[in-house]
């Protein structure tokens, strides 16, 4: 992944390409939404011209002949056109609003889907978190990124039509012939019209360029507050996270934020970078830009008035020219801003595309997964070594072990000896740094990833139970087989608790979705996690410290059921409590990233100098005391 701090200059062509690509992605997701927005925008800019033109005709008639029949016709026409355009506008806007309800969801979904499909290893990488935080915080804070693309292209098409409509009504301002009076001397040469048009154009161009400059400063410095935003979001969320609520209150953890609030130079504070930039240069550019557009209005009005005084046109045309020139030049200004917007937005899109273009580093094969073969089959680790991404130390070193299908393996060892990492490699959450893992004699990288993953049901130590319904947690999705859900909960020792729930497996976990939801103890949650693994009914069941939160009775219950639970399956069982491993066929002793002993309980215990015997007696002594 590229370093997001690295600044590269982006040309307009590159910026346009990026914006267009983003526009295309949104268009493919929601073509109707884009079409409705464009049609509504174009309709909105064109309809006022009809009213401007008709009003000018009425004023001309009032200031001129005052023919009642013509006036009546013009008034009726104006009313009819206004009513028809209001009706059509309402219809188009309704269509756009309906389509727009899913605007933010359509934009967010692009990233939600991408984030959910990232490699597990990438989630461990601080660079990924930094990138996502940068995208989310600076993108949404400054309104940049995919959403802005839609607004940019709305503006572009809107202004093209606005300028075309305006020019059609304005051209005669510069070409109309003056009358015979003093003011006409000023306007009779065609060069005056050219100079007037140029001055107006220059004023609006400079004003828009200054506005772009102030926008560019925002975009360029947006990264300065990424870290501040990350902390802000993290603690802002924790403040009402029910799982952290007790700790926050007991330890008064609000103080974490104190150092950012106390530091007046931090991103959001009064002496921070943004406060300084807002005064200068952003403030100065914005003020100059506004000042110049006021000057522009003055210049336009002066020119129109001089021509009117010189007798080139009547009072009705004055209103038409004033309104339409303003629209033409504001259209030009908006197009110049579009140019700047496209460039500024590219700075945000660059981050978005860094995420979208992130490739999976896991090799994903196409080979179908067959059931474990009894003879040469099963799992084999061959000289596997592993370092976590971004770290220098090996946490597994030359691990070699064969694991026969249908057998039960216990992985024991001290904390940090590499047992969980061993499981994560087996389940392809990471790939080995060196060596290979074989399944049925074939490197696991060659198998279809989804199919391979379906072979494992794992209860990790830090399993996660969602706040959805109990049954949905067990089936990891909508409840389709209620009987199976209940049976798995029963096998996991949850039957008594389930009987207490009025809504049974439809009971919500926690109260955030339903006031009748239940709060589970650590042990109960662990049983739900075990039931979920059973429900998956995979050929390999892996339990990583599955009884750590269980009381001794529940623990004994799970052990006694373990044979049933793992019947016909291959099972791997990680535990500190060696007494609970006795029933396994094989035991692998992990120590400092290596498997230092491998055999049955009796074999390992008979090795007088072995680690297993040492651990066994240390624990036995502990329990005897
Ligand atoms: P065990 O399951 O035996 O307690 P682990 O496999 O969890 O051990 O951890 C082995 C080593 O790997 C430990 O030193 C641990 O700190 C380190 N480790 C675990 N997860 C990560 C990670 N995501 N990034 C870096 N190091 C890790």
XYZ file of C-alpha atoms and ligand atoms in Angstrom:
652
model
C 0.000 0.000 0.000
C 1.279 3.460 -0.869
C 2.192 5.813 1.921
C -0.641 8.299 2.223
C 1.706 11.017 3.429
C 3.504 11.070 0.134
C 2.352 14.102 -1.843
C 2.255 13.943 -5.602
C 1.148 16.772 -7.863
C -2.025 15.869 -9.727
C -2.604 17.398 -13.153
C -6.108 18.471 -14.214
C -6.286 15.572 -16.686
C -5.453 13.063 -13.949
C -7.855 14.755 -11.553
C -10.636 14.701 -14.138
C -9.991 11.006 -14.845
C -10.241 10.180 -11.140
C -13.477 12.147 -10.721
C -14.934 10.612 -13.867
C -14.019 7.119 -12.644
C -15.770 7.774 -9.337
C -18.775 9.204 -11.187
C -18.878 6.041 -13.329
C -18.787 3.794 -10.237
C -21.728 5.624 -8.664
C -23.568 5.708 -11.996
C -23.223 1.939 -12.401
C -24.565 1.423 -8.870
C -27.481 3.872 -9.188
C -28.085 5.030 -12.813
C -31.589 6.313 -12.024
C -30.291 8.430 -9.179
C -27.709 10.126 -11.396
C -30.203 10.619 -14.236
C -32.799 12.167 -11.916
C -30.241 14.541 -10.402
C -28.976 15.705 -13.790
C -32.422 16.221 -15.284
C -33.602 18.091 -12.160
C -30.511 20.320 -12.180
C -30.799 21.159 -15.865
C -34.530 21.803 -15.602
C -33.943 24.091 -12.613
C -31.481 26.289 -14.510
C -33.473 26.523 -17.716
C -36.946 27.386 -16.410
C -36.055 30.815 -14.953
C -35.032 31.972 -18.444
C -38.578 31.549 -19.727
C -39.807 33.716 -16.865
C -37.042 36.307 -17.418
C -37.899 36.565 -21.114
C -41.655 36.837 -20.521
C -41.283 39.424 -17.715
C -39.122 41.541 -20.019
C -41.816 41.414 -22.693
C -44.506 42.512 -20.199
C -42.365 45.381 -18.896
C -41.602 46.481 -22.491
C -45.293 46.429 -23.288
C -46.106 48.430 -20.140
C -43.373 50.976 -20.913
C -44.341 51.123 -24.605
C -47.668 50.661 -26.440
C -49.694 49.262 -23.501
C -51.894 47.297 -25.890
C -54.485 45.590 -23.608
C -54.887 42.562 -25.884
C -51.115 41.931 -26.096
C -50.730 42.521 -22.349
C -53.531 40.054 -21.611
C -51.934 37.470 -23.880
C -48.494 37.951 -22.288
C -49.857 37.727 -18.747
C -51.848 34.557 -19.536
C -48.829 33.040 -21.298
C -46.574 33.908 -18.343
C -49.042 32.356 -15.897
C -49.424 29.223 -18.011
C -45.663 28.794 -18.489
C -45.019 29.416 -14.773
C -47.703 26.936 -13.726
C -46.551 24.272 -16.205
C -42.906 24.641 -15.241
C -43.813 24.505 -11.515
C -45.750 21.288 -12.102
C -43.000 19.671 -14.139
C -40.411 20.863 -11.569
C -42.424 19.295 -8.757
C -42.645 16.030 -10.655
C -38.927 15.944 -11.497
C -37.919 16.935 -7.941
C -40.115 14.241 -6.458
C -38.458 11.699 -8.723
C -35.012 13.022 -7.744
C -35.865 13.070 -4.016
C -37.079 9.486 -4.111
C -33.901 8.430 -5.895
C -31.811 10.584 -3.558
C -33.018 8.927 -0.357
C -30.419 6.251 -0.931
C -27.722 8.691 -2.072
C -25.491 8.430 1.002
C -26.155 4.741 1.348
C -25.158 4.177 -2.293
C -21.920 6.104 -1.724
C -21.193 4.483 1.656
C -21.948 1.010 0.332
C -19.010 1.199 -2.052
C -16.691 1.467 0.937
C -18.632 -0.759 3.330
C -18.357 -3.636 0.840
C -14.678 -2.991 0.223
C -13.807 -2.790 3.924
C -15.721 -5.995 4.661
C -13.737 -7.795 1.956
C -10.275 -6.657 3.090
C -7.769 -9.323 4.065
C -7.679 -9.944 7.791
C -3.949 -9.182 7.667
C -4.680 -5.711 6.268
C -6.969 -4.932 9.203
C -3.988 -5.500 11.467
C -1.981 -2.908 9.607
C -1.963 0.601 11.145
C -1.521 2.015 7.620
C -4.958 0.632 6.668
C -6.527 2.264 9.705
C -4.762 5.508 8.953
C -6.013 5.427 5.367
C -9.613 4.624 6.307
C -9.618 7.260 9.027
C -8.172 9.810 6.586
C -10.844 8.965 4.021
C -13.687 9.051 6.450
C -12.699 11.997 8.522
C -11.173 14.397 6.043
C -13.468 13.252 3.268
C -16.660 13.772 5.178
C -15.394 16.726 7.212
C -14.417 18.677 4.130
C -17.243 17.182 2.050
C -14.751 15.647 -0.377
C -14.608 12.302 -2.126
C -17.255 10.296 -3.956
C -20.233 12.376 -2.824
C -18.555 15.574 -4.020
C -18.063 14.031 -7.468
C -21.814 13.863 -7.949
C -22.223 17.504 -6.925
C -19.325 18.530 -9.201
C -20.850 16.876 -12.262
C -24.302 18.193 -11.352
C -22.773 21.665 -11.366
C -20.939 21.054 -14.619
C -23.983 20.016 -16.637
C -26.174 22.575 -14.908
C -23.837 25.437 -15.754
C -23.300 24.403 -19.364
C -27.057 24.680 -19.884
C -27.295 27.823 -17.805
C -24.586 29.533 -19.888
C -26.171 28.449 -23.166
C -29.594 29.739 -22.086
C -28.102 32.966 -20.748
C -26.049 33.646 -23.891
C -29.165 33.259 -26.019
C -30.793 36.064 -24.020
C -27.683 38.241 -23.620
C -26.034 38.349 -27.047
C -28.127 41.282 -28.195
C -26.831 43.346 -25.246
C -23.477 43.630 -27.020
C -24.829 43.807 -30.590
C -27.778 46.181 -30.186
C -27.367 49.530 -31.939
C -27.334 52.684 -29.841
C -29.539 55.711 -30.425
C -28.559 59.336 -31.067
C -27.536 60.872 -27.734
C -24.458 61.674 -25.630
C -24.141 58.265 -23.989
C -24.146 56.557 -27.376
C -20.637 57.923 -28.064
C -19.345 55.546 -25.415
C -21.004 52.422 -26.722
C -21.142 52.836 -30.463
C -17.714 51.303 -31.195
C -17.795 47.516 -31.161
C -14.504 47.460 -29.183
C -16.277 48.863 -26.162
C -18.521 45.794 -26.154
C -15.458 43.538 -26.394
C -13.627 45.399 -23.592
C -16.773 45.343 -21.407
C -17.185 41.604 -21.938
C -13.458 41.034 -21.189
C -13.499 43.110 -17.971
C -16.551 41.243 -16.747
C -15.019 37.905 -17.708
C -11.709 38.775 -16.003
C -13.427 39.870 -12.792
C -15.469 36.717 -12.503
C -12.492 34.527 -13.475
C -10.187 36.057 -10.851
C -12.945 35.852 -8.258
C -13.485 32.162 -8.994
C -9.758 31.411 -9.065
C -9.394 33.022 -5.619
C -12.294 30.937 -4.354
C -10.599 27.809 -5.727
C -7.368 28.782 -4.012
C -9.064 28.902 -0.633
C -10.645 25.476 -1.328
C -7.249 24.096 -2.346
C -5.755 25.139 0.998
C -8.419 23.112 2.802
C -7.768 20.093 0.626
C -3.974 20.364 0.892
C -3.973 20.555 4.669
C -6.790 18.125 5.306
C -4.364 15.415 6.433
C -3.071 17.622 9.245
C -5.962 16.655 11.450
C -6.253 12.971 10.591
C -4.753 11.822 13.874
C -6.869 14.289 15.876
C -9.956 13.059 14.036
C -9.073 9.428 14.665
C -8.839 10.032 18.399
C -11.978 12.126 18.303
C -13.955 9.408 16.536
C -12.542 6.654 18.704
C -13.398 8.319 21.995
C -16.579 9.874 20.682
C -17.792 6.376 19.900
C -16.517 4.845 23.135
C -18.481 7.401 25.137
C -21.685 5.497 24.465
C -20.345 2.017 23.756
C -22.070 -0.145 26.362
C -19.139 -2.566 26.481
C -16.706 0.179 27.482
C -19.153 2.227 29.565
C -18.291 0.712 32.956
C -14.512 1.067 32.529
C -14.860 4.640 31.264
C -16.806 5.602 34.358
C -14.736 3.711 36.921
C -11.403 4.956 35.580
C -12.628 8.379 34.481
C -11.213 7.698 31.018
C -12.633 10.934 29.625
C -9.235 12.258 30.639
C -7.793 10.587 27.524
C -9.321 13.429 25.542
C -8.119 16.069 27.960
C -4.694 16.409 26.410
C -6.240 17.297 23.061
C -8.605 19.828 24.554
C -5.866 21.376 26.700
C -3.530 21.699 23.735
C -4.753 24.839 22.013
C -2.570 24.033 19.015
C -4.302 20.714 18.298
C -6.378 20.315 15.154
C -9.694 21.606 16.486
C -8.500 24.276 18.877
C -8.180 28.036 18.649
C -4.452 28.095 17.861
C -4.549 25.031 15.658
C -3.586 24.943 12.001
C -7.149 25.336 10.754
C -7.895 28.298 12.948
C -4.741 29.977 11.593
C -5.501 29.069 7.983
C -9.044 30.359 8.297
C -7.709 33.803 9.172
C -5.061 33.771 6.465
C -4.899 32.827 3.607
C -8.309 31.093 3.358
C -10.133 34.089 4.842
C -8.297 36.619 2.661
C -8.886 34.671 -0.571
C -12.571 34.241 0.243
C -12.986 37.942 1.039
C -11.194 39.006 -2.183
C -13.297 36.577 -4.195
C -16.553 37.947 -2.777
C -15.356 41.542 -3.264
C -14.543 40.922 -6.930
C -17.925 39.363 -7.654
C -19.590 42.473 -6.196
C -17.389 44.602 -8.487
C -18.432 42.392 -11.376
C -22.132 43.015 -10.668
C -21.440 46.733 -10.560
C -19.610 46.597 -13.934
C -22.423 44.624 -15.584
C -25.102 46.956 -14.305
C -23.113 50.039 -15.330
C -22.679 48.740 -18.893
C -26.367 47.817 -19.235
C -27.439 51.202 -17.885
C -25.123 53.130 -20.224
C -26.495 51.196 -23.215
C -30.062 51.708 -22.058
C -29.455 55.454 -21.568
C -27.882 55.574 -25.014
C -31.196 54.299 -26.355
C -30.099 50.798 -27.409
C -33.069 49.105 -25.697
C -35.988 49.693 -23.400
C -36.587 49.055 -19.699
C -37.863 45.493 -20.250
C -34.553 44.491 -21.812
C -32.699 46.025 -18.850
C -34.311 43.442 -16.549
C -33.678 40.655 -19.067
C -29.992 41.548 -19.532
C -29.378 42.103 -15.814
C -30.811 38.710 -14.930
C -29.324 36.734 -17.804
C -25.800 38.261 -17.749
C -25.620 37.464 -14.064
C -26.548 33.890 -14.867
C -24.051 33.576 -17.730
C -21.212 34.927 -15.687
C -22.132 33.039 -12.553
C -22.204 29.959 -14.835
C -18.691 30.760 -16.051
C -17.608 31.302 -12.455
C -19.088 27.964 -11.454
C -17.299 26.240 -14.337
C -14.008 27.729 -13.150
C -14.885 26.531 -9.667
C -15.738 23.141 -11.173
C -12.172 23.057 -12.527
C -10.855 23.818 -9.030
C -13.309 21.440 -7.378
C -12.269 18.595 -9.638
C -8.623 19.245 -8.754
C -9.263 19.637 -5.028
C -11.509 16.617 -4.915
C -8.808 14.507 -6.524
C -6.811 14.835 -3.279
C -9.664 13.073 -1.452
C -10.401 10.609 -4.243
C -6.771 9.560 -4.253
C -7.338 8.189 -0.742
C -10.650 6.580 -1.719
C -9.048 4.832 -4.668
C -6.098 3.708 -2.556
C -8.628 1.704 -0.556
C -10.736 0.607 -3.535
C -7.638 -0.548 -5.408
C -6.138 -2.388 -2.440
C -5.457 -5.868 -3.720
C -5.697 -8.929 -1.558
C -2.194 -10.180 -0.819
C -3.495 -13.663 -0.037
C -3.083 -16.015 -2.959
C -6.540 -17.388 -3.700
C -6.667 -20.565 -5.739
C -9.441 -22.264 -7.650
C -9.052 -25.861 -6.590
C -12.155 -27.464 -5.107
C -11.909 -28.747 -1.538
C -12.464 -32.466 -1.037
C -13.215 -34.131 2.311
C -10.091 -34.948 4.357
C -8.392 -38.103 3.050
C -7.708 -40.640 5.770
C -4.321 -41.919 4.550
C -2.109 -39.190 3.097
C -4.686 -36.554 3.929
C -5.379 -34.180 6.746
C -3.358 -31.117 7.578
C 0.421 -30.822 7.486
C 2.549 -27.837 8.543
C 5.942 -28.068 6.794
C 8.682 -25.869 8.267
C 6.267 -23.016 8.795
C 7.696 -19.747 10.137
C 5.714 -16.564 10.585
C 6.171 -12.890 11.417
C 3.135 -10.624 11.835
C 2.954 -7.950 9.091
C 5.063 -4.945 9.951
C 7.012 -6.764 12.715
C 10.567 -8.150 12.744
C 10.298 -11.077 15.136
C 9.262 -14.564 14.214
C 6.357 -15.731 16.392
C 6.428 -19.212 14.822
C 9.712 -20.859 13.879
C 10.023 -23.977 11.724
C 6.792 -25.519 12.881
C 6.226 -28.970 11.367
C 3.308 -31.134 12.390
C 0.907 -33.597 10.783
C -2.661 -33.764 11.902
C -4.722 -36.806 10.900
C -8.371 -36.354 9.909
C -10.837 -37.263 12.624
C -8.301 -36.933 15.429
C -8.276 -34.538 18.335
C -5.208 -32.373 18.813
C -4.521 -30.301 21.897
C -2.170 -27.325 21.560
C -0.740 -26.400 24.943
C 1.914 -23.991 26.110
C 2.520 -20.732 27.888
C 0.833 -17.492 26.934
C 2.366 -15.981 23.825
C 3.936 -19.263 22.686
C 2.169 -19.053 19.298
C -0.883 -21.341 19.627
C -3.482 -18.852 18.353
C -1.154 -17.754 15.561
C -0.862 -21.418 14.515
C -4.677 -21.546 14.213
C -4.852 -18.248 12.312
C -2.394 -19.603 9.745
C -4.348 -22.843 9.431
C -7.548 -20.851 8.787
C -5.804 -18.608 6.242
C -6.300 -15.382 8.131
C -2.590 -14.959 7.411
C -0.226 -16.786 5.081
C 3.070 -18.255 6.405
C 6.161 -16.102 5.953
C 8.141 -19.248 5.168
C 7.238 -22.900 4.686
C 3.885 -24.296 3.615
C 0.683 -25.762 4.966
C -0.779 -28.718 3.092
C -4.298 -30.090 3.081
C -4.739 -33.503 1.477
C -1.153 -33.094 0.261
C -1.805 -29.776 -1.586
C -0.684 -26.287 -0.525
C -3.749 -24.615 1.024
C -3.125 -21.499 -1.112
C -4.264 -23.471 -4.154
C -7.771 -24.074 -2.841
C -10.745 -21.851 -3.498
C -10.598 -19.464 -0.540
C -14.316 -19.525 0.300
C -14.544 -23.292 0.118
C -11.436 -23.724 2.246
C -12.740 -21.291 4.876
C -15.977 -23.237 5.083
C -14.023 -26.191 6.519
C -13.327 -24.434 9.817
C -15.529 -23.524 12.727
C -13.406 -21.660 15.245
C -14.223 -20.243 18.651
C -11.502 -17.640 19.182
C -10.673 -16.309 22.614
C -11.840 -12.869 21.586
C -14.995 -14.068 19.806
C -17.617 -11.471 19.011
C -21.336 -11.783 19.702
C -23.429 -9.239 17.811
C -26.359 -7.338 19.293
C -28.760 -9.113 16.936
C -31.030 -11.989 17.961
C -29.655 -15.030 19.779
C -30.683 -17.335 16.922
C -29.145 -14.999 14.327
C -25.885 -15.114 16.237
C -25.915 -18.894 16.204
C -26.783 -19.191 12.517
C -24.590 -16.197 11.548
C -27.457 -14.740 9.519
C -31.239 -15.000 9.240
C -32.693 -17.890 11.262
C -33.579 -20.585 8.736
C -33.481 -23.747 10.850
C -34.870 -23.045 14.332
C -34.577 -26.624 15.480
C -30.894 -26.804 14.578
C -30.221 -23.508 16.363
C -31.888 -24.788 19.534
C -30.074 -28.131 19.338
C -26.676 -26.426 18.993
C -27.441 -24.160 21.962
C -28.376 -27.223 23.964
C -25.145 -29.037 23.011
C -23.193 -25.965 24.073
C -24.859 -26.095 27.522
C -27.186 -23.128 26.949
C -30.516 -25.008 27.237
C -31.381 -23.867 30.789
C -30.733 -20.229 29.971
C -32.703 -20.441 26.739
C -35.699 -21.797 28.669
C -35.722 -18.557 30.679
C -36.027 -16.391 27.551
C -39.617 -15.498 26.770
C -38.774 -14.873 23.116
C -36.518 -17.921 22.875
C -33.983 -17.716 20.082
C -35.631 -14.450 18.927
C -34.300 -12.712 22.039
C -32.007 -9.796 21.254
C -28.522 -9.769 22.739
C -28.323 -6.516 24.676
C -30.899 -3.761 24.798
C -29.845 -1.505 21.971
C -32.457 -2.911 19.543
C -35.072 -4.175 21.979
C -35.835 -3.195 25.583
C -36.538 -6.901 26.269
C -33.056 -7.843 25.065
C -30.778 -9.702 27.480
C -27.261 -9.058 28.752
C -25.097 -12.184 28.820
C -22.304 -13.081 31.195
C -18.893 -13.921 29.698
C -19.554 -17.635 30.215
C -22.979 -17.488 28.559
C -21.546 -15.581 25.603
C -18.870 -18.238 25.269
C -21.538 -20.948 25.086
C -23.305 -18.993 22.311
C -19.998 -18.796 20.445
C -19.575 -22.564 20.823
C -23.164 -23.100 19.562
C -22.342 -20.936 16.528
C -19.335 -23.137 15.761
C -21.481 -26.256 16.084
C -24.127 -24.774 13.799
C -21.535 -24.286 11.059
C -21.071 -28.032 11.128
C -17.626 -27.816 9.558
C -15.221 -30.774 9.287
C -12.716 -28.968 11.554
C -13.771 -27.566 14.882
C -11.258 -25.425 16.722
C -11.726 -24.171 20.237
C -9.219 -21.580 21.482
C -9.484 -21.502 25.273
C -13.189 -22.297 25.010
C -13.774 -22.614 28.701
C -11.777 -19.635 29.951
C -14.918 -17.786 31.060
C -16.858 -20.812 32.230
C -17.388 -21.789 35.839
C -16.015 -25.222 36.857
C -19.401 -26.946 36.503
C -20.026 -25.550 33.021
C -16.443 -26.396 32.104
C -16.883 -30.025 33.211
C -20.145 -30.115 31.269
C -18.480 -28.928 28.047
C -15.627 -31.434 28.467
C -18.013 -34.290 28.984
C -19.859 -33.260 25.837
C -16.733 -32.614 23.835
C -16.573 -36.118 22.450
C -20.125 -35.721 21.183
C -19.467 -32.204 19.900
C -16.448 -33.300 17.888
C -17.874 -36.611 16.772
C -16.752 -37.428 13.229
C -14.848 -34.143 13.017
C -11.216 -33.172 13.370
C -10.801 -31.050 16.471
C -8.085 -28.732 17.686
C -8.283 -27.602 21.200
C -6.128 -24.909 22.805
C -5.933 -24.749 26.547
C -3.808 -23.714 29.491
C -5.482 -26.335 31.638
C -3.606 -29.490 30.844
C -6.103 -31.655 32.714
C -8.618 -30.805 30.039
C -6.318 -32.046 27.250
C -5.958 -35.559 28.514
C -8.805 -36.828 26.374
C -7.144 -35.625 23.142
C -5.396 -38.157 20.881
C -2.337 -35.975 20.392
C -0.848 -33.069 22.260
C 1.531 -30.479 20.754
C 3.529 -28.437 23.230
C 4.298 -24.924 21.999
C 7.196 -22.984 23.426
C 8.536 -19.672 22.131
C 7.066 -20.204 18.679
C 8.136 -23.821 18.262
C 6.535 -27.209 18.800
C 8.955 -28.776 21.241
C 7.001 -31.958 22.023
C 4.306 -33.912 20.214
C 2.633 -37.159 21.339
C -0.084 -38.643 23.535
C -0.606 -37.550 27.130
C 1.058 -40.700 28.488
C 4.033 -40.438 26.119
C 4.635 -36.803 26.977
C 4.224 -37.330 30.695
C 6.751 -40.142 30.662
C 9.461 -37.774 29.284
C 11.024 -36.740 32.577
C 12.876 -33.712 31.180
C 10.020 -32.589 28.963
C 8.177 -29.278 29.218
C 4.818 -31.065 29.282
C 5.649 -32.977 32.448
C 6.935 -29.769 34.038
C 3.711 -27.914 33.169
C 1.548 -30.846 34.216
C 3.029 -31.090 37.684
C 3.114 -27.320 38.123
C -0.639 -27.232 37.495
C -1.378 -30.333 39.555
C 0.488 -28.762 42.472
C -1.492 -25.579 42.018
C -4.792 -27.441 42.158
C -3.680 -29.529 45.148
C -2.912 -26.394 47.137
P -0.819 -17.845 22.410
O -2.068 -18.170 21.683
O 0.080 -19.017 22.590
O -1.052 -17.129 23.711
P -0.350 -15.981 20.253
O -0.282 -16.807 19.015
O -1.594 -15.241 20.534
O 0.059 -16.852 21.519
O 0.819 -14.921 20.207
C 2.153 -15.275 19.851
C 2.979 -14.003 19.769
O 2.527 -13.216 18.678
C 2.869 -13.137 21.017
O 4.158 -12.651 21.323
C 1.973 -12.013 20.591
O 2.315 -10.832 21.254
C 2.269 -11.887 19.099
N 1.112 -11.402 18.367
C -0.141 -11.902 18.420
N -0.958 -11.224 17.584
C -0.207 -10.278 16.992
C -0.453 -9.280 16.007
N -1.651 -9.117 15.476
N 0.575 -8.489 15.641
C 1.793 -8.648 16.160
N 2.103 -9.578 17.077
C 1.130 -10.400 17.502
